[in-house]
Amino acid sequence: MDLHIRLEGRGDLAARIYRQILDAILDGLLRPGERLPPTRELAARLDVSRNTVAAAYDRLTAEGFLEGRAGAGTFVRGEPLRRRRRKRAAGGVRPRSRWESLAAVPNDRSEFTFDFRLGMPDATLFPLETWRRLISRELRPASLRSAGYGEPAGHPALRVAIARSAGLSRGIRAEPDDVIVTQGAQQAFDLIGRVLIEPGDCVAVEEPGYPPARILFESLGARVVGIPVDDEGLDVSAIPKNARLVYVTPSHQFPLGTPMSLARRTDLLAWAERNGEAVIVEDDYDSEFRFSDRPLEPLQGLDRTGRVIYVGSFSKTLLPLLRVGFMVAPASLQRALRTAKQLSDWHGEPTTQAALARFIDEGLLARHIRKATREYAARHEKILTALNNDFSEWLTPVHSAAGLHLCARLKPGRDLDLQQRLANARQADVAVESLAAYCTSTPAQQGVVIGYGAIPIDRVEEGLRRLHTHLCATQQAV
Ligand SMILES: Cc1ncc(COP(=O)(O)O)c(C=O)c1O
């Protein structure tokens, strides 16, 4: 790699070369075993005498940072040196105060044999060969001929495909022009927030709820209020009158799993109508996987006054790393949302979007969802049966008929340190999340949220057996 050395100003040139190479080694930029340029070459590049460079190399060699190998050159010494932490300059630049205290969204990348965490579909179900074929097709010279900047609303073919498939499978009323493709649902929330929220505005979210959405609205300066969720979904009567935006997951409440009842949906839409400026964000992130119960009409399909923005994601149906989501927004917000999208990243990634359009058009997405639904239904059933049979003294499952996770509440009177017990289960290679992690109000609701996207069905039984050992053991045994 080219070594960039600055020699402006006055002073001892060899000392400055020495210092900058030393810094690069200590900062880990030059790694053990890496070869330095020959003294002659570096001297010519820096326009200094060869002796000057040699003096710097000699000093670093004497101090043990470099070693010369006969006939091969000069190398950073093989033993890794402890990396030095860069000193933070006192009084360095700081982010805005709200960013200093903003909680990061947890991103735990540790691996577990019995992994019941949320957020991951089964990557082994992903149709990799087909996807590779579709991506290769988009990378042919003919496809790249018009490779300038694209439309901020996303690849036209994908918008047509989404409008059609969301209409057919979810009852969403959308023309292609209503669809804006985003980098995952998260970018849709960001664009919506930027276009609609002034600092200090009230945003209502579900409690318990989805942390990345809540934190995002906080980052925009909103006053975020958690609204309780009961067996029918969001308690509409608890939404503050001045809420500008209400974020909900009606198909499969996150994390409880309950669908919002039709009565509540109607109440929520009526509430929004009474509050002329209010917008509802309907996050439908994983209800493509449905095991029983008929899906209820989406809020977007029931809305007659243009107050609902429907947000979908391919993170569960395909993979989160593709970063493709979309929103179906009312015409009154289209121009602002497209401008926000353009100012954010212009238009996302067209190769993936074009490949996905074909994947949907050729019926491959629908086929993949059918196949994955059979697999997830079996896991859902197995976990539910175990919860009802083996955990029934401790946990009550929350009714859920779709998605990639289910929730079970701790029974009243079961006074145990759930967090500690889940930590113990992790020691036994079983990762299960706590319902409390999705609560912001106190006392936090107690229970577990069990994901089945990432765990193969043949590991479910043993995973739950181990969970049982740690969760339901008597106090002394833990
Ligand atoms: C409630 C909820 N909304 C949306 C998403 C999808 O987010 P994205 O499309 O940004 O990956 C998830 C994924 O875990 C989710 O749980």
CSV table of C-alpha atoms and ligand atoms in Angstrom, one decimal:
chain,number,residue,atom,x,y,z
A,1,MET,CA,0.0,0.0,0.0
A,2,ASP,CA,1.2,3.5,-0.7
A,3,LEU,CA,2.7,5.2,2.4
A,4,HIS,CA,1.5,8.8,2.6
A,5,ILE,CA,4.1,11.0,4.4
A,6,ARG,CA,3.8,14.7,4.8
A,7,LEU,CA,7.0,16.7,4.8
A,8,GLU,CA,5.8,20.3,4.6
A,9,GLY,CA,7.5,22.8,6.9
A,10,ARG,CA,10.9,22.9,8.5
A,11,GLY,CA,12.8,20.5,10.7
A,12,ASP,CA,14.6,17.2,10.7
A,13,LEU,CA,13.2,15.2,7.8
A,14,ALA,CA,14.4,11.8,9.0
A,15,ALA,CA,12.6,12.4,12.4
A,16,ARG,CA,9.4,13.3,10.6
A,17,ILE,CA,9.5,10.2,8.4
A,18,TYR,CA,10.3,8.1,11.5
A,19,ARG,CA,7.3,9.6,13.5
A,20,GLN,CA,4.8,9.1,10.7
A,21,ILE,CA,5.8,5.4,10.1
A,22,LEU,CA,5.7,4.8,13.8
A,23,ASP,CA,2.3,6.3,14.1
A,24,ALA,CA,1.0,4.2,11.2
A,25,ILE,CA,2.3,1.0,12.9
A,26,LEU,CA,0.9,2.0,16.4
A,27,ASP,CA,-2.5,2.9,14.9
A,28,GLY,CA,-2.6,-0.5,13.1
A,29,LEU,CA,-2.6,1.1,9.6
A,30,LEU,CA,0.7,-0.7,8.8
A,31,ARG,CA,0.2,-4.3,9.9
A,32,PRO,CA,2.8,-6.9,11.1
A,33,GLY,CA,4.5,-8.5,8.1
A,34,GLU,CA,3.7,-5.7,5.8
A,35,ARG,CA,6.5,-4.6,3.5
A,36,LEU,CA,7.7,-1.0,3.5
A,37,PRO,CA,8.8,0.6,0.2
A,38,PRO,CA,12.5,0.3,-0.5
A,39,THR,CA,14.5,3.3,0.8
A,40,ARG,CA,15.5,4.3,-2.7
A,41,GLU,CA,11.8,4.3,-3.9
A,42,LEU,CA,10.5,6.3,-0.9
A,43,ALA,CA,13.3,8.8,-1.1
A,44,ALA,CA,12.6,9.4,-4.8
A,45,ARG,CA,8.9,9.8,-4.1
A,46,LEU,CA,9.5,12.3,-1.2
A,47,ASP,CA,12.3,14.0,-3.0
A,48,VAL,CA,14.8,13.5,-0.1
A,49,SER,CA,18.1,11.8,0.0
A,50,ARG,CA,18.1,8.0,0.4
A,51,ASN,CA,20.2,8.4,3.6
A,52,THR,CA,17.3,10.4,5.2
A,53,VAL,CA,14.9,7.5,4.7
A,54,ALA,CA,17.5,5.0,5.7
A,55,ALA,CA,18.1,6.9,9.0
A,56,ALA,CA,14.3,6.7,9.8
A,57,TYR,CA,14.2,2.9,8.9
A,58,ASP,CA,17.3,2.2,11.0
A,59,ARG,CA,15.9,3.9,14.0
A,60,LEU,CA,12.6,2.0,13.7
A,61,THR,CA,14.5,-1.2,13.3
A,62,ALA,CA,16.7,-0.5,16.3
A,63,GLU,CA,13.5,0.1,18.4
A,64,GLY,CA,12.1,-3.2,17.2
A,65,PHE,CA,9.3,-1.9,15.0
A,66,LEU,CA,10.8,-2.9,11.7
A,67,GLU,CA,13.0,-5.8,10.6
A,68,GLY,CA,15.2,-6.1,7.5
A,69,ARG,CA,15.1,-9.4,5.7
A,70,ALA,CA,18.1,-10.1,3.5
A,71,GLY,CA,17.2,-9.8,-0.2
A,72,ALA,CA,13.6,-9.2,0.6
A,73,GLY,CA,13.3,-5.7,2.0
A,74,THR,CA,12.1,-4.1,5.2
A,75,PHE,CA,9.0,-5.3,7.0
A,76,VAL,CA,6.9,-4.3,10.0
A,77,ARG,CA,7.9,-6.7,12.7
A,78,GLY,CA,6.0,-10.0,12.8
A,79,GLU,CA,4.8,-9.9,16.4
A,80,PRO,CA,1.6,-7.8,16.6
A,81,LEU,CA,2.1,-4.7,18.6
A,82,ARG,CA,-0.7,-3.7,21.0
A,83,ARG,CA,-2.8,-1.2,19.1
A,84,ARG,CA,-2.7,2.3,20.6
A,85,ARG,CA,-6.0,4.1,21.1
A,86,ARG,CA,-6.1,7.4,19.3
A,87,LYS,CA,-6.1,10.1,21.8
A,88,ARG,CA,-9.3,12.2,21.6
A,89,ALA,CA,-8.3,15.8,21.2
A,90,ALA,CA,-9.5,17.8,24.2
A,91,GLY,CA,-12.4,19.9,23.2
A,92,GLY,CA,-12.9,18.1,19.9
A,93,VAL,CA,-16.0,18.5,17.8
A,94,ARG,CA,-19.2,17.0,19.3
A,95,PRO,CA,-22.5,15.9,17.9
A,96,ARG,CA,-25.7,17.7,18.8
A,97,SER,CA,-26.6,17.0,22.4
A,98,ARG,CA,-29.4,14.6,21.6
A,99,TRP,CA,-27.1,12.4,19.7
A,100,GLU,CA,-24.7,12.2,22.6
A,101,SER,CA,-27.3,10.4,24.7
A,102,LEU,CA,-29.2,8.5,22.0
A,103,ALA,CA,-29.2,4.8,22.7
A,104,ALA,CA,-27.8,2.7,19.8
A,105,VAL,CA,-29.9,-0.1,18.4
A,106,PRO,CA,-28.5,-3.4,19.8
A,107,ASN,CA,-26.6,-5.3,17.1
A,108,ASP,CA,-25.4,-8.5,18.8
A,109,ARG,CA,-23.4,-10.5,16.3
A,110,SER,CA,-22.5,-13.4,18.7
A,111,GLU,CA,-23.4,-16.9,17.5
A,112,PHE,CA,-25.4,-19.4,19.4
A,113,THR,CA,-26.2,-23.0,18.7
A,114,PHE,CA,-29.8,-22.5,19.8
A,115,ASP,CA,-30.6,-19.1,18.5
A,116,PHE,CA,-34.1,-17.9,19.2
A,117,ARG,CA,-33.3,-14.2,18.7
A,118,LEU,CA,-35.5,-12.0,16.6
A,119,GLY,CA,-34.8,-10.3,13.3
A,120,MET,CA,-33.2,-13.0,11.2
A,121,PRO,CA,-35.0,-15.1,8.6
A,122,ASP,CA,-33.5,-18.5,7.7
A,123,ALA,CA,-30.6,-17.7,5.3
A,124,THR,CA,-30.5,-21.3,4.2
A,125,LEU,CA,-34.0,-20.9,2.7
A,126,PHE,CA,-32.8,-17.9,0.5
A,127,PRO,CA,-32.9,-19.0,-3.2
A,128,LEU,CA,-29.3,-18.1,-3.7
A,129,GLU,CA,-28.8,-19.7,-7.2
A,130,THR,CA,-31.9,-17.9,-8.6
A,131,TRP,CA,-30.8,-14.7,-7.0
A,132,ARG,CA,-27.3,-15.0,-8.5
A,133,ARG,CA,-28.8,-15.6,-11.9
A,134,LEU,CA,-31.0,-12.5,-11.7
A,135,ILE,CA,-28.2,-10.3,-10.4
A,136,SER,CA,-25.8,-11.5,-13.1
A,137,ARG,CA,-28.4,-10.6,-15.7
A,138,GLU,CA,-28.6,-7.1,-14.3
A,139,LEU,CA,-24.8,-6.8,-14.5
A,140,ARG,CA,-24.6,-7.6,-18.2
A,141,PRO,CA,-23.2,-4.7,-20.3
A,142,ALA,CA,-26.5,-4.2,-22.0
A,143,SER,CA,-28.2,-3.6,-18.6
A,144,LEU,CA,-25.6,-1.2,-17.5
A,145,ARG,CA,-25.8,1.0,-20.7
A,146,SER,CA,-28.2,3.5,-19.0
A,147,ALA,CA,-26.3,3.4,-15.8
A,148,GLY,CA,-26.7,7.1,-14.8
A,149,TYR,CA,-28.5,8.2,-11.7
A,150,GLY,CA,-32.0,6.7,-11.4
A,151,GLU,CA,-35.3,7.8,-10.2
A,152,PRO,CA,-35.5,8.7,-6.5
A,153,ALA,CA,-38.7,6.7,-6.0
A,154,GLY,CA,-36.8,3.6,-7.1
A,155,HIS,CA,-36.5,1.3,-10.1
A,156,PRO,CA,-39.7,1.6,-12.1
A,157,ALA,CA,-40.1,-2.1,-12.7
A,158,LEU,CA,-39.9,-2.8,-9.0
A,159,ARG,CA,-42.5,-0.1,-8.2
A,160,VAL,CA,-44.8,-1.8,-10.7
A,161,ALA,CA,-44.1,-5.2,-9.1
A,162,ILE,CA,-44.6,-4.0,-5.6
A,163,ALA,CA,-47.9,-2.2,-6.3
A,164,ARG,CA,-49.2,-5.3,-8.0
A,165,SER,CA,-48.1,-7.9,-5.4
A,166,ALA,CA,-49.0,-5.7,-2.4
A,167,GLY,CA,-52.4,-5.2,-3.9
A,168,LEU,CA,-52.9,-8.9,-4.6
A,169,SER,CA,-51.5,-10.4,-1.4
A,170,ARG,CA,-52.1,-7.7,1.2
A,171,GLY,CA,-55.0,-5.6,0.0
A,172,ILE,CA,-53.0,-2.5,-0.4
A,173,ARG,CA,-54.5,0.1,-2.8
A,174,ALA,CA,-51.5,1.4,-4.8
A,175,GLU,CA,-50.5,2.5,-8.2
A,176,PRO,CA,-46.8,2.3,-9.1
A,177,ASP,CA,-46.5,6.1,-8.6
A,178,ASP,CA,-47.6,5.7,-5.0
A,179,VAL,CA,-44.6,3.4,-4.2
A,180,ILE,CA,-41.2,4.7,-3.1
A,181,VAL,CA,-38.5,2.0,-2.8
A,182,THR,CA,-36.3,2.5,0.3
A,183,GLN,CA,-33.2,0.9,1.8
A,184,GLY,CA,-35.2,-1.2,4.2
A,185,ALA,CA,-38.2,-0.1,6.2
A,186,GLN,CA,-35.9,1.9,8.4
A,187,GLN,CA,-35.1,4.4,5.7
A,188,ALA,CA,-38.8,4.8,5.1
A,189,PHE,CA,-39.3,5.7,8.8
A,190,ASP,CA,-36.4,8.2,8.4
A,191,LEU,CA,-37.8,9.9,5.3
A,192,ILE,CA,-41.3,10.0,6.8
A,193,GLY,CA,-39.9,11.5,10.0
A,194,ARG,CA,-37.8,14.1,8.2
A,195,VAL,CA,-40.7,15.2,6.0
A,196,LEU,CA,-43.3,15.3,8.8
A,197,ILE,CA,-41.8,16.0,12.2
A,198,GLU,CA,-40.6,19.3,13.7
A,199,PRO,CA,-38.4,19.1,16.8
A,200,GLY,CA,-40.8,18.9,19.8
A,201,ASP,CA,-43.6,17.3,17.9
A,202,CYS,CA,-45.4,14.4,19.6
A,203,VAL,CA,-45.0,11.0,18.0
A,204,ALA,CA,-46.9,8.0,19.4
A,205,VAL,CA,-45.4,4.5,19.3
A,206,GLU,CA,-46.5,1.2,20.7
A,207,GLU,CA,-45.4,0.1,24.2
A,208,PRO,CA,-43.9,-2.4,24.1
A,209,GLY,CA,-42.6,-1.6,20.6
A,210,TYR,CA,-39.9,-1.6,18.0
A,211,PRO,CA,-36.8,0.2,19.3
A,212,PRO,CA,-35.2,1.3,15.9
A,213,ALA,CA,-38.4,3.2,15.0
A,214,ARG,CA,-38.7,4.8,18.4
A,215,ILE,CA,-35.0,5.8,18.6
A,216,LEU,CA,-35.2,7.2,15.1
A,217,PHE,CA,-38.1,9.5,15.9
A,218,GLU,CA,-36.2,10.6,19.0
A,219,SER,CA,-33.2,11.4,16.9
A,220,LEU,CA,-35.3,13.8,14.9
A,221,GLY,CA,-36.2,15.7,18.1
A,222,ALA,CA,-39.7,14.3,18.5
A,223,ARG,CA,-41.3,13.9,21.9
A,224,VAL,CA,-42.0,10.1,21.7
A,225,VAL,CA,-44.8,8.8,23.8
A,226,GLY,CA,-45.4,5.0,24.4
A,227,ILE,CA,-49.0,4.0,24.0
A,228,PRO,CA,-50.1,0.7,25.8
A,229,VAL,CA,-51.1,-2.3,23.7
A,230,ASP,CA,-53.7,-4.7,24.8
A,231,ASP,CA,-55.2,-7.9,23.3
A,232,GLU,CA,-56.8,-5.8,20.6
A,233,GLY,CA,-53.8,-3.7,19.8
A,234,LEU,CA,-53.0,-0.1,20.4
A,235,ASP,CA,-55.1,1.7,23.0
A,236,VAL,CA,-56.4,4.4,20.7
A,237,SER,CA,-57.9,6.4,23.6
A,238,ALA,CA,-54.5,6.9,25.1
A,239,ILE,CA,-53.0,8.7,22.1
A,240,PRO,CA,-52.3,12.3,22.9
A,241,LYS,CA,-54.5,14.7,20.9
A,242,ASN,CA,-51.6,16.6,19.6
A,243,ALA,CA,-49.7,13.5,18.2
A,244,ARG,CA,-48.4,14.3,14.7
A,245,LEU,CA,-47.5,10.8,13.8
A,246,VAL,CA,-48.6,7.4,15.1
A,247,TYR,CA,-46.4,4.4,14.4
A,248,VAL,CA,-48.1,1.0,14.6
A,249,THR,CA,-47.5,-2.7,13.6
A,250,PRO,CA,-51.2,-3.8,13.2
A,251,SER,CA,-50.6,-7.1,11.3
A,252,HIS,CA,-48.3,-8.6,13.9
A,253,GLN,CA,-47.6,-6.3,16.8
A,254,PHE,CA,-43.9,-6.0,17.5
A,255,PRO,CA,-43.0,-7.7,19.8
A,256,LEU,CA,-46.2,-9.2,21.2
A,257,GLY,CA,-47.4,-10.7,18.0
A,258,THR,CA,-51.2,-9.9,18.3
A,259,PRO,CA,-53.0,-8.5,15.4
A,260,MET,CA,-54.9,-5.2,15.8
A,261,SER,CA,-58.6,-5.9,15.8
A,262,LEU,CA,-60.8,-4.5,13.1
A,263,ALA,CA,-62.6,-2.3,15.7
A,264,ARG,CA,-59.3,-0.8,16.8
A,265,ARG,CA,-58.3,-0.2,13.2
A,266,THR,CA,-61.5,1.7,12.6
A,267,ASP,CA,-61.0,3.7,15.8
A,268,LEU,CA,-57.5,4.6,14.9
A,269,LEU,CA,-58.5,5.8,11.5
A,270,ALA,CA,-61.4,7.8,13.0
A,271,TRP,CA,-58.9,9.3,15.5
A,272,ALA,CA,-56.6,10.4,12.7
A,273,GLU,CA,-59.5,11.9,10.8
A,274,ARG,CA,-60.4,14.0,13.9
A,275,ASN,CA,-56.8,15.2,14.1
A,276,GLY,CA,-56.5,16.7,10.7
A,277,GLU,CA,-52.7,16.8,10.7
A,278,ALA,CA,-52.0,13.4,12.1
A,279,VAL,CA,-50.4,10.6,10.0
A,280,ILE,CA,-50.4,6.9,10.7
A,281,VAL,CA,-47.4,4.8,9.8
A,282,GLU,CA,-48.4,1.2,9.3
A,283,ASP,CA,-45.4,-1.1,9.5
A,284,ASP,CA,-46.1,-4.5,8.0
A,285,TYR,CA,-42.8,-6.1,8.4
A,286,ASP,CA,-43.4,-9.9,8.5
A,287,SER,CA,-47.0,-10.8,8.0
A,288,GLU,CA,-46.3,-12.5,4.7
A,289,PHE,CA,-45.7,-15.6,6.8
A,290,ARG,CA,-49.2,-16.4,8.0
A,291,PHE,CA,-50.1,-19.8,9.6
A,292,SER,CA,-53.8,-19.4,10.5
A,293,ASP,CA,-56.4,-16.7,10.9
A,294,ARG,CA,-57.5,-14.6,7.9
A,295,PRO,CA,-55.4,-11.4,7.5
A,296,LEU,CA,-57.3,-8.3,8.5
A,297,GLU,CA,-57.7,-5.4,6.2
A,298,PRO,CA,-54.6,-3.2,6.4
A,299,LEU,CA,-55.1,0.3,7.6
A,300,GLN,CA,-54.0,1.6,4.3
A,301,GLY,CA,-56.8,-0.4,2.6
A,302,LEU,CA,-59.4,1.0,5.0
A,303,ASP,CA,-58.1,4.6,4.9
A,304,ARG,CA,-60.3,6.9,2.8
A,305,THR,CA,-58.7,10.2,3.6
A,306,GLY,CA,-55.0,9.7,2.7
A,307,ARG,CA,-53.7,9.6,6.3
A,308,VAL,CA,-51.9,6.2,6.2
A,309,ILE,CA,-48.4,5.5,5.0
A,310,TYR,CA,-47.9,1.8,4.5
A,311,VAL,CA,-44.3,0.5,5.0
A,312,GLY,CA,-43.2,-2.9,3.9
A,313,SER,CA,-39.8,-4.7,4.0
A,314,PHE,CA,-38.0,-7.6,2.2
A,315,SER,CA,-35.8,-8.1,5.2
A,316,LYS,CA,-37.9,-11.0,6.4
A,317,THR,CA,-39.2,-12.5,3.2
A,318,LEU,CA,-35.6,-12.4,1.7
A,319,LEU,CA,-32.7,-11.1,3.7
A,320,PRO,CA,-32.0,-8.0,5.8
A,321,LEU,CA,-28.7,-7.5,4.1
A,322,LEU,CA,-30.3,-6.7,0.8
A,323,ARG,CA,-31.7,-3.5,2.4
A,324,VAL,CA,-34.9,-3.3,0.4
A,325,GLY,CA,-38.1,-1.9,1.7
A,326,PHE,CA,-40.8,0.4,0.4
A,327,MET,CA,-43.6,2.7,1.4
A,328,VAL,CA,-46.9,3.4,-0.2
A,329,ALA,CA,-47.6,7.0,0.6
A,330,PRO,CA,-50.5,9.4,-0.2
A,331,ALA,CA,-50.1,11.7,-3.2
A,332,SER,CA,-50.0,14.7,-0.9
A,333,LEU,CA,-46.6,13.5,0.6
A,334,GLN,CA,-45.1,12.1,-2.6
A,335,ARG,CA,-43.1,15.1,-3.7
A,336,ALA,CA,-41.6,15.8,-0.3
A,337,LEU,CA,-40.8,12.1,0.3
A,338,ARG,CA,-39.1,11.7,-3.1
A,339,THR,CA,-37.0,14.9,-2.5
A,340,ALA,CA,-36.0,13.5,0.9
A,341,LYS,CA,-35.1,10.2,-0.7
A,342,GLN,CA,-33.0,11.9,-3.4
A,343,LEU,CA,-31.2,14.1,-0.8
A,344,SER,CA,-30.5,11.0,1.3
A,345,ASP,CA,-29.0,8.5,-1.1
A,346,TRP,CA,-30.6,9.4,-4.5
A,347,HIS,CA,-32.2,6.1,-5.2
A,348,GLY,CA,-30.7,3.1,-3.4
A,349,GLU,CA,-29.2,0.3,-5.3
A,350,PRO,CA,-30.7,-0.4,-8.8
A,351,THR,CA,-29.1,-3.8,-9.5
A,352,THR,CA,-30.8,-5.3,-6.4
A,353,GLN,CA,-34.0,-3.5,-7.2
A,354,ALA,CA,-34.1,-4.7,-10.8
A,355,ALA,CA,-33.3,-8.2,-9.8
A,356,LEU,CA,-36.1,-8.1,-7.2
A,357,ALA,CA,-38.6,-6.8,-9.7
A,358,ARG,CA,-37.9,-9.9,-11.9
A,359,PHE,CA,-38.0,-12.2,-8.8
A,360,ILE,CA,-41.5,-10.9,-8.0
A,361,ASP,CA,-42.7,-10.8,-11.6
A,362,GLU,CA,-41.6,-14.4,-12.3
A,363,GLY,CA,-43.7,-15.6,-9.3
A,364,LEU,CA,-40.5,-16.6,-7.5
A,365,LEU,CA,-41.1,-14.4,-4.4
A,366,ALA,CA,-44.6,-15.9,-3.9
A,367,ARG,CA,-43.2,-19.4,-4.3
A,368,HIS,CA,-40.4,-18.7,-1.8
A,369,ILE,CA,-42.9,-17.3,0.7
A,370,ARG,CA,-45.1,-20.4,0.4
A,371,LYS,CA,-42.1,-22.6,1.0
A,372,ALA,CA,-40.7,-20.6,3.8
A,373,THR,CA,-44.2,-20.3,5.4
A,374,ARG,CA,-44.4,-24.1,5.6
A,375,GLU,CA,-41.1,-24.2,7.4
A,376,TYR,CA,-41.8,-21.4,9.8
A,377,ALA,CA,-45.3,-22.8,10.5
A,378,ALA,CA,-43.7,-26.0,11.7
A,379,ARG,CA,-41.3,-24.2,14.0
A,380,HIS,CA,-44.1,-21.9,15.3
A,381,GLU,CA,-46.2,-25.0,16.1
A,382,LYS,CA,-43.4,-26.8,17.8
A,383,ILE,CA,-42.6,-23.9,20.0
A,384,LEU,CA,-46.2,-23.2,20.8
A,385,THR,CA,-46.8,-26.8,21.8
A,386,ALA,CA,-43.8,-26.7,24.1
A,387,LEU,CA,-44.9,-23.5,25.7
A,388,ASN,CA,-48.4,-24.9,26.3
A,389,ASN,CA,-47.1,-28.2,27.7
A,390,ASP,CA,-43.8,-27.7,29.4
A,391,PHE,CA,-43.8,-24.1,30.3
A,392,SER,CA,-47.4,-23.7,31.2
A,393,GLU,CA,-46.8,-23.1,34.9
A,394,TRP,CA,-44.5,-20.2,34.1
A,395,LEU,CA,-45.5,-18.6,30.8
A,396,THR,CA,-48.6,-17.7,28.9
A,397,PRO,CA,-48.2,-17.5,25.1
A,398,VAL,CA,-49.7,-14.5,23.4
A,399,HIS,CA,-51.9,-15.4,20.5
A,400,SER,CA,-50.1,-14.9,17.2
A,401,ALA,CA,-50.7,-16.4,13.8
A,402,ALA,CA,-48.0,-14.9,11.6
A,403,GLY,CA,-44.4,-13.8,11.4
A,404,LEU,CA,-41.1,-15.0,12.7
A,405,HIS,CA,-41.5,-14.8,16.5
A,406,LEU,CA,-43.9,-15.3,19.3
A,407,CYS,CA,-44.1,-13.9,22.7
A,408,ALA,CA,-45.0,-15.5,26.1
A,409,ARG,CA,-45.7,-13.5,29.2
A,410,LEU,CA,-44.5,-14.5,32.6
A,411,LYS,CA,-47.5,-15.7,34.7
A,412,PRO,CA,-48.6,-13.4,37.5
A,413,GLY,CA,-47.0,-14.3,40.8
A,414,ARG,CA,-44.0,-15.9,39.2
A,415,ASP,CA,-41.5,-13.7,40.8
A,416,LEU,CA,-38.2,-14.6,39.3
A,417,ASP,CA,-35.2,-12.8,38.0
A,418,LEU,CA,-35.9,-13.4,34.3
A,419,GLN,CA,-33.0,-11.4,33.0
A,420,GLN,CA,-30.5,-13.4,35.1
A,421,ARG,CA,-32.1,-16.7,34.0
A,422,LEU,CA,-31.9,-15.7,30.3
A,423,ALA,CA,-28.3,-14.7,30.9
A,424,ASN,CA,-27.7,-18.2,32.4
A,425,ALA,CA,-29.4,-19.8,29.3
A,426,ARG,CA,-27.0,-17.9,27.1
A,427,GLN,CA,-24.2,-19.5,29.0
A,428,ALA,CA,-25.7,-22.8,27.9
A,429,ASP,CA,-25.7,-21.6,24.3
A,430,VAL,CA,-29.4,-20.7,24.1
A,431,ALA,CA,-30.3,-17.2,23.1
A,432,VAL,CA,-33.8,-16.0,24.0
A,433,GLU,CA,-34.8,-12.4,24.2
A,434,SER,CA,-36.6,-10.7,27.1
A,435,LEU,CA,-39.9,-8.8,26.6
A,436,ALA,CA,-38.6,-6.2,28.9
A,437,ALA,CA,-36.0,-5.2,26.3
A,438,TYR,CA,-38.8,-3.8,24.2
A,439,CYS,CA,-40.4,-1.8,27.0
A,440,THR,CA,-39.6,1.8,27.9
A,441,SER,CA,-42.1,2.2,30.7
A,442,THR,CA,-41.5,0.9,34.2
A,443,PRO,CA,-42.1,-1.6,35.6
A,444,ALA,CA,-41.2,-3.4,32.3
A,445,GLN,CA,-43.5,-6.2,31.2
A,446,GLN,CA,-42.1,-9.6,32.0
A,447,GLY,CA,-41.9,-12.4,29.4
A,448,VAL,CA,-39.9,-13.9,26.6
A,449,VAL,CA,-39.9,-13.3,22.9
A,450,ILE,CA,-38.9,-16.3,20.9
A,451,GLY,CA,-37.7,-16.0,17.4
A,452,TYR,CA,-37.7,-19.0,15.0
A,453,GLY,CA,-36.2,-17.4,11.9
A,454,ALA,CA,-32.7,-18.4,12.6
A,455,ILE,CA,-33.1,-21.8,14.4
A,456,PRO,CA,-33.4,-25.0,12.3
A,457,ILE,CA,-36.4,-27.1,13.4
A,458,ASP,CA,-34.2,-30.0,14.6
A,459,ARG,CA,-32.6,-27.8,17.2
A,460,VAL,CA,-35.9,-26.4,18.6
A,461,GLU,CA,-36.6,-29.2,21.0
A,462,GLU,CA,-33.1,-29.3,22.6
A,463,GLY,CA,-33.0,-25.5,22.7
A,464,LEU,CA,-36.3,-25.3,24.5
A,465,ARG,CA,-35.2,-28.1,26.9
A,466,ARG,CA,-32.2,-26.1,27.8
A,467,LEU,CA,-34.3,-22.9,28.2
A,468,HIS,CA,-36.6,-24.8,30.5
A,469,THR,CA,-33.7,-25.9,32.7
A,470,HIS,CA,-32.6,-22.4,33.2
A,471,LEU,CA,-36.0,-20.6,33.2
A,472,CYS,CA,-38.2,-22.9,35.2
A,473,ALA,CA,-35.7,-24.4,37.6
A,474,THR,CA,-36.5,-23.8,41.3
A,475,GLN,CA,-34.6,-20.9,42.9
A,476,GLN,CA,-32.0,-23.1,44.5
A,477,ALA,CA,-31.1,-24.9,41.3
A,478,VAL,CA,-30.3,-21.8,39.3
B,1,LIG,C1,-41.1,-4.1,13.6
B,1,LIG,C2,-40.1,-4.1,12.5
B,1,LIG,N1,-40.3,-3.3,11.5
B,1,LIG,C3,-39.5,-3.3,10.4
B,1,LIG,C4,-38.4,-4.2,10.3
B,1,LIG,C5,-37.6,-4.3,9.0
B,1,LIG,O1,-36.6,-3.4,9.1
B,1,LIG,P1,-35.7,-3.2,7.8
B,1,LIG,O2,-36.5,-3.3,6.5
B,1,LIG,O3,-35.1,-1.8,8.0
B,1,LIG,O4,-34.6,-4.3,7.8
B,1,LIG,C6,-38.2,-5.1,11.3
B,1,LIG,C7,-37.1,-6.1,11.2
B,1,LIG,O5,-36.7,-6.7,12.2
B,1,LIG,C8,-39.1,-5.1,12.4
B,1,LIG,O6,-39.0,-6.0,13.4
